[in-house]
């Protein structure tokens, strides 16, 4: 048994077994929770709007309904809460999915877009584009290119030191991530303090606050939704890939093409999320783990559940960000506060289940 | 012939030649056990046939077709591979793990069908391990894992089954259970190719055996004929004797 195997054992999953009926119940419950959280996201805030009115406002855009609410409510829902809540749900679902995907490709339950450094890399790419006065297309492109470069560097280090263990991959992600934040600081120090700095700072902590028009979602929709659909459709192959290279190939998987497609999709998703809302850590790690604990490891069932949980979680966090304090909190602060202790809980639980 | 290997040689990226001039063939119902010292390249040879490594020269034919001209999934429908036992990072159930044998028949955008699960359940039944079905593959014993991996390879419905040291890491009883299983599979018409460190296993299987020597040459023949005292003594650098045992009804290897 190689050293890598022995190390992997320490972070192995404990499984829950679930019946078909149990699974259907979980999916329905998650869907119901998503609808409830979404309704709450529209209703809750400094300006309270009854849930009934929220649905009325949404429905009135499509159906001829008598207006029983004031114009202020309409404006708050349509320009403040609806776009940002849609963005939050989308980003949460997308990050959970790309995290689950990375975890299978790297055969490692401890990786995620932020731990691999993809998020901070994408952030550097976006910041560089801002520094060069690039438009939104250039920002998106910069985020994606640097995201891909970072994931390539992170995964190259374990190969260079010839140790493919969990520890080395996570360490290498930490190293690359901190390299990226150093570069980020350089960019900040040379950025124009009046125009560029605020915009760049916005990426580093993550926020949905600036999304106040539905049209702001449009440019990133294709690069989030298309990869999400591709991953969801081919999710069964993730099971096979997670067994390791030789087994996947002898089971008939074309390794280079399949893995390349998954890395491309997950990185596109992560970079697009960075473009929309900046770096948001922990979701890609914590949500797939929670989903696995409830429905088991099979990606066929786990991925759809992780997707729904991700949406619910991010909506919930965004509500807290808006309502906890007078000044709005950054998303990254709360996901870190919740994610880091949860990560420790996972480590403790997994070690215990093996003893 | 299901499998023909012609004049095969392999070396790692311009380095030392691991083996050269290797020839053998395997038909329905035949077993070939490959013996060799540690590091002689048994697994390398097996990995070439498994389509995991590209030979430096020579040809591997599957049912007369060169393997190099077939797609990965075409090869996977003919050749099944039982790797050495290892524990994956995710706790798939035994049933989920077994059904992955259907991968070469499942489209890229598809998931296993009811029929695929039926074939997997049948394989588990066939090995008498249906009771493990809903257990986590990560939490069963090594012997059970070996059996589940064999169930997965049956689910793959190949014509050739390759086993990489199937008895390694198993206790004495489980080793013999695996050897008996291999014999049983040969009787059912599978062609089997396995590497082993135990010449007794090759003798019990009573099929073909091959010795990969330190110079990278492969000697192939009937197990009973080539596994002589002299050959084994040379192979392991120990005085080994094969003697006939009345009770076992076969030859056994002993170190003198």
XYZ file of C-alpha atoms in Angstrom:
611
model
C 0.000 0.000 0.000
C 1.451 3.318 -1.024
C 1.830 6.262 1.294
C -0.906 8.099 -0.579
C -3.427 5.357 0.170
C -2.607 5.386 3.841
C -3.109 9.132 3.958
C -6.318 8.976 2.016
C -7.696 6.527 4.545
C -7.645 9.256 7.163
C -10.021 11.441 5.240
C -12.334 8.776 3.904
C -16.048 9.236 3.845
C -18.421 7.557 6.161
C -21.536 6.673 4.267
C -25.218 6.801 4.787
C -27.331 4.262 2.978
C -30.579 5.433 1.465
C -33.578 3.804 -0.199
C -35.239 5.072 -3.373
C -38.176 6.420 -1.359
C -35.813 8.053 1.123
C -33.948 9.699 -1.737
C -37.151 11.051 -3.301
C -38.119 12.455 0.103
C -34.740 14.197 0.457
C -35.017 15.762 -3.027
C -38.574 16.961 -2.371
C -37.605 18.358 1.024
C -34.619 20.173 -0.524
C -36.844 21.615 -3.269
C -39.398 22.787 -0.702
C -36.611 24.313 1.376
C -35.275 26.107 -1.705
C -38.697 27.637 -2.443
C -39.139 28.660 1.216
C -35.683 30.219 1.471
C -36.209 32.028 -1.798
C -39.529 33.438 -0.574
C -37.841 34.488 2.664
C -35.040 36.150 0.691
C -37.589 38.269 -1.174
C -39.568 39.120 1.937
C -36.973 39.651 4.677
C -34.883 42.799 4.980
C -34.851 46.299 6.360
C -38.002 46.953 4.368
C -40.316 44.028 5.183
C -42.612 42.831 2.426
C -45.216 40.113 3.183
C -44.487 36.840 1.337
C -47.901 37.006 -0.358
C -47.048 40.395 -1.825
C -43.689 39.076 -3.061
C -45.393 36.332 -5.046
C -48.003 38.831 -6.228
C -45.277 41.156 -7.496
C -43.557 38.311 -9.369
C -46.826 37.009 -10.806
C -47.944 40.491 -11.877
C -45.067 40.642 -14.359
C -46.620 37.756 -16.242
C -50.322 37.855 -15.343
C -52.810 40.692 -15.050
C -53.176 40.892 -11.239
C -54.605 43.754 -9.184
C -51.815 45.658 -7.382
C -52.485 45.377 -3.637
C -49.002 46.618 -2.699
C -47.221 49.928 -2.940
C -44.696 50.874 -5.627
C -41.864 50.803 -3.105
C -42.406 47.054 -2.490
C -42.397 46.433 -6.211
C -39.126 48.324 -6.626
C -37.434 46.595 -3.685
C -38.383 43.110 -4.916
C -37.678 43.675 -8.585
C -34.483 45.711 -8.422
C -32.947 44.741 -5.102
C -33.959 41.348 -3.881
C -34.949 39.301 -6.932
C -31.725 39.734 -8.952
C -29.435 39.234 -5.976
C -31.400 36.244 -4.643
C -31.369 34.597 -8.057
C -27.626 35.221 -8.232
C -27.107 33.801 -4.723
C -29.091 30.643 -5.447
C -27.302 30.169 -8.756
C -23.807 30.728 -7.364
C -24.486 28.450 -4.363
C -25.733 25.637 -6.588
C -22.914 26.122 -9.093
C -20.109 26.183 -6.512
C -21.491 23.086 -4.770
C -21.570 21.294 -8.103
C -18.069 22.304 -9.169
C -16.726 21.378 -5.716
C -18.303 17.919 -5.929
C -16.870 17.555 -9.423
C -13.308 18.505 -8.357
C -13.573 16.092 -5.421
C -14.327 13.174 -7.729
C -11.751 14.042 -10.401
C -8.963 14.403 -7.843
C -10.193 11.333 -5.915
C -10.026 13.509 -2.871
C -12.913 14.558 -0.639
C -10.884 17.443 0.801
C -10.539 19.631 -2.287
C -12.784 22.461 -3.409
C -12.546 25.416 -5.804
C -11.109 27.638 -3.060
C -8.732 25.059 -1.569
C -7.340 24.316 -5.033
C -6.682 28.022 -5.444
C -9.001 28.295 -8.455
C -11.089 31.037 -6.849
C -8.152 33.221 -5.861
C -6.537 32.602 -9.256
C -9.721 33.666 -11.012
C -9.822 36.686 -8.731
C -6.300 37.697 -9.804
C -7.344 37.294 -13.431
C -10.385 39.524 -12.923
C -8.341 42.126 -11.021
C -5.687 42.211 -13.733
C -8.357 42.851 -16.327
C -9.762 45.703 -14.193
C -6.259 47.120 -13.793
C -5.907 47.163 -17.579
C -9.294 48.918 -17.826
C -10.809 45.872 -19.505
C -14.533 45.541 -20.147
C -16.720 42.846 -18.582
C -15.846 40.307 -21.286
C -12.132 40.781 -20.558
C -12.756 40.457 -16.825
C -14.577 37.178 -17.378
C -11.898 35.904 -19.735
C -9.136 36.922 -17.318
C -10.896 35.114 -14.465
C -11.263 31.960 -16.496
C -7.726 31.867 -17.903
C -6.138 32.460 -14.502
C -8.500 29.906 -12.931
C -7.287 27.253 -15.372
C -3.637 28.249 -14.878
C -4.001 28.011 -11.091
C -5.616 24.583 -11.121
C -2.865 23.390 -13.477
C -0.135 24.701 -11.146
C -1.798 23.312 -8.018
C -2.153 19.818 -9.459
C 1.349 19.901 -10.940
C 3.086 20.281 -7.570
C 2.106 16.808 -6.229
C 3.350 15.335 -9.526
C 6.674 17.175 -9.205
C 7.277 15.920 -5.672
C 5.963 12.478 -6.683
C 3.521 12.282 -3.820
C -0.131 12.184 -4.852
C -1.511 12.190 -1.312
C -4.348 14.324 -0.011
C -1.997 16.268 2.216
C 0.314 17.358 -0.579
C -2.562 18.396 -2.833
C -4.209 20.437 -0.067
C -0.851 21.973 0.904
C -0.118 22.821 -2.692
C -3.535 24.519 -2.929
C -2.725 26.548 0.189
C 0.660 27.579 -1.230
C -0.750 28.548 -4.623
C -3.666 30.322 -2.940
C -1.340 32.430 -0.804
C 0.828 33.179 -3.830
C -2.312 34.434 -5.562
C -3.288 36.654 -2.630
C 0.210 38.156 -2.671
C -0.222 38.948 -6.346
C -3.633 40.331 -5.461
C -2.043 42.684 -2.935
C 0.460 43.890 -5.517
C -2.398 44.610 -7.900
C -4.272 46.474 -5.162
C -1.257 48.593 -4.315
C -0.791 49.736 -7.895
C -4.509 50.128 -8.661
C -6.056 53.571 -9.012
C -7.511 54.269 -5.549
C -10.371 56.352 -6.885
C -11.754 54.031 -9.525
C -10.190 50.561 -9.593
C -9.419 49.715 -5.962
C -13.013 49.520 -4.743
C -13.972 47.304 -7.627
C -10.990 44.989 -7.047
C -11.617 44.753 -3.309
C -15.158 43.716 -4.117
C -13.910 40.452 -5.678
C -11.811 39.357 -2.762
C -14.503 38.952 -0.125
C -17.506 38.085 -2.229
C -20.819 39.898 -2.255
C -24.117 39.943 -4.068
C -24.778 43.560 -3.084
C -23.960 45.096 -6.447
C -26.321 42.863 -8.400
C -29.363 45.098 -8.785
C -30.495 44.285 -12.305
C -31.478 40.952 -13.824
C -29.452 41.914 -16.869
C -26.253 41.701 -14.809
C -26.765 37.945 -14.614
C -27.014 37.514 -18.359
C -23.317 37.626 -19.396
C -22.293 34.818 -17.005
C -25.392 32.641 -17.490
C -24.021 30.629 -20.447
C -20.664 29.964 -18.770
C -22.370 28.821 -15.569
C -25.423 26.963 -16.884
C -23.880 25.089 -19.821
C -21.049 23.512 -17.734
C -23.566 22.724 -14.980
C -25.772 20.838 -17.429
C -22.764 18.989 -18.868
C -21.583 17.915 -15.391
C -25.073 16.869 -14.325
C -25.634 14.824 -17.468
C -22.292 13.029 -17.335
C -22.202 12.748 -13.535
C -22.094 8.958 -13.563
C -18.609 9.090 -15.097
C -17.441 10.929 -11.964
C -18.049 7.752 -9.954
C -15.795 5.796 -12.272
C -13.105 8.516 -12.394
C -13.025 8.652 -8.587
C -11.790 5.026 -8.502
C -8.469 6.073 -10.000
C -6.907 6.320 -13.440
C -6.136 2.683 -14.211
C -9.512 1.404 -13.095
C -11.372 4.111 -14.988
C -9.436 3.315 -18.182
C -9.950 -0.446 -17.904
C -13.650 0.283 -17.427
C -13.613 1.963 -20.833
C -13.234 5.649 -19.928
C -11.169 7.848 -22.221
C -9.238 9.491 -19.387
C -7.740 12.577 -21.026
C -10.934 13.711 -22.723
C -13.282 12.921 -19.835
C -11.170 14.457 -17.092
C -10.336 17.445 -19.284
C -14.032 18.086 -19.866
C -14.804 17.947 -16.138
C -11.894 20.217 -15.157
C -12.891 22.675 -17.894
C -16.532 22.717 -16.751
C -15.757 23.085 -13.022
C -13.203 25.814 -13.681
C -15.586 27.707 -15.991
C -18.240 27.565 -13.279
C -15.861 28.768 -10.559
C -14.487 31.601 -12.687
C -17.985 32.717 -13.684
C -19.065 32.723 -10.034
C -16.032 34.889 -9.214
C -17.070 37.301 -11.977
C -20.574 37.524 -10.589
C -19.950 37.669 -6.857
C -16.232 37.502 -6.121
C -14.479 34.764 -4.137
C -16.795 32.753 -1.941
C -15.047 30.041 0.025
C -16.158 26.809 1.704
C -19.435 26.208 -0.160
C -17.764 23.848 -2.636
C -16.376 21.786 0.235
C -19.079 21.840 2.867
C -22.168 21.306 0.699
C -21.055 18.156 -1.194
C -19.998 16.644 2.149
C -23.378 17.349 3.678
C -25.122 15.864 0.638
C -22.918 12.750 0.808
C -23.676 12.306 4.492
C -27.380 12.280 3.743
C -27.739 10.416 0.422
C -24.439 8.511 0.072
C -21.454 8.817 -2.244
C -23.046 7.851 -5.583
C -22.776 10.983 -7.741
C -25.881 9.900 -9.623
C -27.894 10.818 -6.518
C -25.478 13.073 -4.670
C -24.977 15.772 -7.313
C -28.613 16.881 -7.703
C -28.946 17.066 -3.904
C -25.700 19.058 -3.539
C -27.010 21.444 -6.203
C -30.230 22.131 -4.266
C -28.473 22.357 -0.894
C -25.954 24.802 -2.382
C -28.738 27.106 -3.530
C -30.498 26.973 -0.148
C -27.266 27.529 1.796
C -26.179 30.555 -0.224
C -29.625 32.187 -0.085
C -29.639 31.693 3.675
C -26.145 33.177 4.052
C -27.097 36.139 1.879
C -30.179 36.815 4.024
C -27.945 36.789 7.120
C -25.464 39.141 5.428
C -28.210 41.637 4.708
C -29.964 41.473 8.062
C -27.471 40.647 10.847
C -25.828 44.036 11.098
C -26.640 47.579 10.066
C -23.824 47.636 7.519
C -23.954 44.694 5.168
C -21.561 41.797 5.869
C -19.457 40.249 3.112
C -20.498 36.726 2.036
C -16.982 35.381 2.490
C -17.004 36.307 6.175
C -20.067 34.207 6.975
C -19.206 31.211 4.787
C -15.825 31.158 6.536
C -17.400 31.420 9.985
C -19.704 28.500 9.224
C -17.454 26.547 6.857
C -14.252 26.365 8.891
C -15.788 24.849 12.051
C -17.777 22.456 9.867
C -14.573 21.356 8.160
C -13.045 20.556 11.554
C -16.194 18.670 12.509
C -15.840 16.580 9.314
C -12.221 15.721 10.045
C -13.039 14.652 13.602
C -16.048 12.629 12.520
C -14.201 10.806 9.760
C -11.305 9.851 11.969
C -13.683 8.611 14.624
C -15.683 6.480 12.216
C -12.523 4.604 11.255
C -11.548 3.641 14.756
C -7.787 -17.271 -30.203
C -9.212 -14.638 -27.889
C -5.825 -13.179 -26.985
C -2.596 -13.318 -28.966
C 0.558 -11.548 -27.860
C 3.248 -11.365 -30.537
C 6.863 -10.399 -29.973
C 5.957 -7.859 -27.295
C 8.573 -5.652 -25.646
C 8.365 -2.789 -23.203
C 10.632 -0.167 -21.714
C 9.931 2.874 -19.607
C 10.705 6.098 -21.497
C 13.966 5.043 -23.109
C 15.213 3.309 -19.954
C 15.864 -0.343 -19.194
C 13.988 -2.906 -21.244
C 11.540 -4.657 -18.901
C 10.738 -7.545 -21.229
C 11.277 -8.445 -24.874
C 10.222 -11.062 -27.389
C 7.196 -12.082 -25.358
C 4.823 -14.471 -27.140
C 1.791 -16.264 -25.814
C -1.834 -16.868 -26.615
C -4.921 -17.595 -24.623
C -8.156 -19.242 -25.682
C -11.585 -19.657 -24.118
C -11.351 -21.494 -20.790
C -7.573 -21.204 -20.470
C -5.647 -19.853 -17.485
C -2.138 -18.433 -17.677
C -0.296 -17.691 -14.417
C 2.695 -15.378 -14.722
C 5.462 -15.863 -12.166
C 8.540 -13.762 -11.687
C 10.763 -12.219 -9.051
C 9.835 -8.906 -7.437
C 10.368 -6.135 -9.969
C 10.713 -8.540 -12.901
C 7.863 -6.781 -14.684
C 4.893 -9.129 -14.265
C 2.498 -6.281 -13.571
C 4.006 -4.261 -16.424
C 3.233 -7.116 -18.807
C -0.281 -7.418 -17.414
C -0.790 -3.663 -17.727
C 0.182 -3.816 -21.414
C -2.535 -6.401 -22.027
C -4.930 -4.280 -19.910
C -4.407 -1.373 -22.342
C -2.842 0.720 -19.552
C 0.677 0.812 -20.985
C 1.723 1.065 -24.595
C 4.260 -1.606 -25.580
C 7.510 -0.458 -27.230
C 7.051 -2.987 -30.009
C 5.025 -6.046 -30.890
C 1.327 -6.615 -31.104
C -1.604 -7.588 -28.925
C -4.549 -9.092 -30.814
C -8.026 -9.428 -29.334
C -10.082 -11.912 -31.372
C -7.665 -11.231 -34.225
C -8.009 -7.426 -34.035
C -5.017 -5.312 -32.992
C -5.768 -3.712 -29.620
C -4.026 -0.496 -30.688
C -6.740 0.020 -33.325
C -9.616 -0.348 -30.845
C -11.180 2.373 -28.691
C -10.813 2.278 -24.899
C -14.409 1.178 -24.415
C -14.193 -1.458 -27.184
C -11.213 -2.974 -25.365
C -13.111 -2.793 -22.052
C -15.876 -4.940 -23.512
C -13.368 -7.739 -24.194
C -10.788 -7.307 -21.427
C -11.757 -7.018 -17.755
C -9.185 -6.059 -15.160
C -9.078 -6.916 -11.467
C -6.546 -4.534 -9.901
C -4.835 -5.162 -6.601
C -7.221 -4.382 -3.773
C -7.208 -0.768 -2.748
C -9.728 1.400 -0.985
C -11.360 4.236 -2.929
C -11.855 7.661 -1.359
C -15.632 7.469 -1.460
C -17.877 5.037 0.331
C -19.838 3.609 -2.600
C -22.072 0.706 -1.664
C -21.036 -2.718 -2.925
C -23.912 -2.572 -5.416
C -22.903 0.877 -6.723
C -19.305 -0.316 -7.015
C -20.289 -3.496 -8.863
C -22.552 -1.772 -11.375
C -19.584 0.369 -12.491
C -18.568 -2.734 -14.462
C -21.287 -1.674 -16.909
C -19.438 1.558 -17.787
C -18.256 0.430 -21.263
C -21.908 -0.138 -22.213
C -23.276 3.105 -20.735
C -23.327 6.288 -22.845
C -21.380 9.338 -21.674
C -24.558 11.233 -20.732
C -26.354 8.293 -19.197
C -26.583 6.413 -15.902
C -26.947 2.646 -15.246
C -30.354 1.254 -16.199
C -32.496 -1.246 -14.271
C -31.029 -3.919 -16.554
C -27.474 -2.868 -15.596
C -28.359 -3.188 -11.898
C -29.911 -6.600 -12.599
C -26.642 -7.808 -14.193
C -24.688 -6.488 -11.196
C -27.070 -8.152 -8.711
C -26.708 -11.413 -10.627
C -22.907 -11.230 -10.388
C -23.103 -10.634 -6.628
C -25.509 -13.568 -6.342
C -23.168 -15.703 -8.441
C -20.319 -15.050 -5.983
C -22.593 -15.635 -2.997
C -22.109 -12.138 -1.625
C -25.589 -10.647 -2.106
C -25.710 -9.956 1.619
C -22.957 -7.320 1.131
C -25.039 -5.433 -1.445
C -25.893 -2.373 0.632
C -22.707 -2.300 2.700
C -20.078 0.361 2.051
C -17.227 -0.995 -0.117
C -14.805 0.898 2.144
C -15.971 -0.926 5.252
C -15.872 -4.595 4.241
C -12.857 -6.904 4.678
C -10.024 -7.325 2.162
C -11.238 -10.778 1.139
C -14.742 -9.441 0.574
C -13.374 -6.528 -1.444
C -11.526 -8.967 -3.698
C -14.774 -10.881 -4.271
C -16.698 -7.679 -5.001
C -14.061 -6.626 -7.541
C -14.427 -10.024 -9.217
C -18.223 -9.498 -9.234
C -17.600 -6.153 -10.936
C -15.434 -7.739 -13.623
C -18.184 -10.338 -14.292
C -20.657 -7.447 -14.585
C -18.379 -6.086 -17.299
C -19.035 -9.310 -19.289
C -15.555 -9.518 -20.829
C -14.000 -12.528 -22.574
C -10.614 -12.151 -20.878
C -10.122 -11.437 -17.178
C -6.783 -10.086 -15.978
C -5.929 -10.354 -12.300
C -2.994 -8.478 -10.788
C -1.732 -10.562 -7.863
C -5.252 -11.465 -6.801
C -4.008 -13.289 -3.713
C -1.778 -10.507 -2.367
C -2.881 -9.080 1.017
C -5.263 -12.005 1.594
C -5.105 -14.544 4.397
C -4.358 -18.197 3.662
C -8.015 -19.249 3.409
C -9.019 -16.342 1.196
C -6.046 -16.941 -1.123
C -7.293 -20.449 -1.878
C -10.877 -19.251 -2.258
C -9.683 -16.831 -4.969
C -7.659 -19.548 -6.735
C -10.705 -21.827 -6.722
C -12.794 -18.967 -8.101
C -10.311 -18.461 -10.953
C -10.507 -22.165 -11.809
C -14.292 -22.035 -11.759
C -14.319 -19.007 -14.098
C -12.042 -20.830 -16.547
C -14.494 -23.722 -16.558
C -17.221 -21.256 -17.488
C -15.260 -20.221 -20.559
C -13.451 -17.044 -19.538
C -9.811 -16.720 -20.551
C -7.812 -15.702 -17.483
C -4.398 -14.133 -17.122
C -2.999 -13.533 -13.663
C 0.237 -12.659 -11.937
C 1.167 -14.447 -8.739
C 4.012 -14.871 -6.286
C 2.949 -18.360 -5.311
C 3.925 -21.199 -7.688
C 1.507 -23.481 -5.813
C -1.380 -21.408 -7.129
C -0.208 -21.963 -10.706
C 0.055 -25.706 -10.037
C -3.432 -25.890 -8.501
C -4.879 -24.000 -11.464
C -3.345 -26.692 -13.671
C -3.304 -24.500 -16.762
C -0.554 -22.614 -18.524
C 2.221 -20.945 -16.561
C 4.907 -18.482 -17.579
C 8.114 -17.391 -15.925
C 9.380 -13.882 -16.544
C 13.127 -13.993 -15.970
C 15.510 -11.221 -15.004
C 16.611 -10.723 -18.621
C 13.053 -9.924 -19.671
C 12.342 -13.193 -21.455
C 9.111 -15.137 -20.933
C 9.042 -18.944 -20.858
C 5.527 -20.286 -21.402
C 4.240 -23.843 -21.064
C 2.000 -26.206 -19.140
C 2.297 -25.411 -15.420
C 3.130 -29.026 -14.588
C 5.952 -29.030 -17.130
C 7.686 -25.708 -16.646
C 7.412 -25.273 -12.886
C 10.241 -27.679 -12.180
C 12.514 -27.691 -9.143
C 15.322 -26.260 -11.258
C 13.233 -23.472 -12.776
C 11.854 -22.354 -9.412
C 15.256 -22.560 -7.745
C 16.633 -20.297 -10.462
C 13.661 -17.947 -10.240
C 13.668 -17.330 -6.507
C 17.364 -17.963 -5.721
C 16.332 -20.543 -3.128
C 16.495 -24.318 -3.126
C 12.883 -25.103 -4.128
C 11.612 -28.605 -4.734
C 8.321 -29.724 -6.254
C 7.142 -32.998 -4.762
C 4.026 -35.047 -5.351
C 1.736 -35.160 -2.361
C -0.639 -38.127 -2.090
C -3.263 -36.378 0.038
C -3.365 -33.226 -2.091
C -3.296 -35.298 -5.271
C -0.931 -32.828 -6.893
C 2.582 -31.496 -6.816
C 3.434 -29.015 -4.050
C 6.333 -26.600 -3.769
C 8.562 -26.735 -0.747
C 11.645 -24.759 0.150
C 14.364 -27.131 1.313
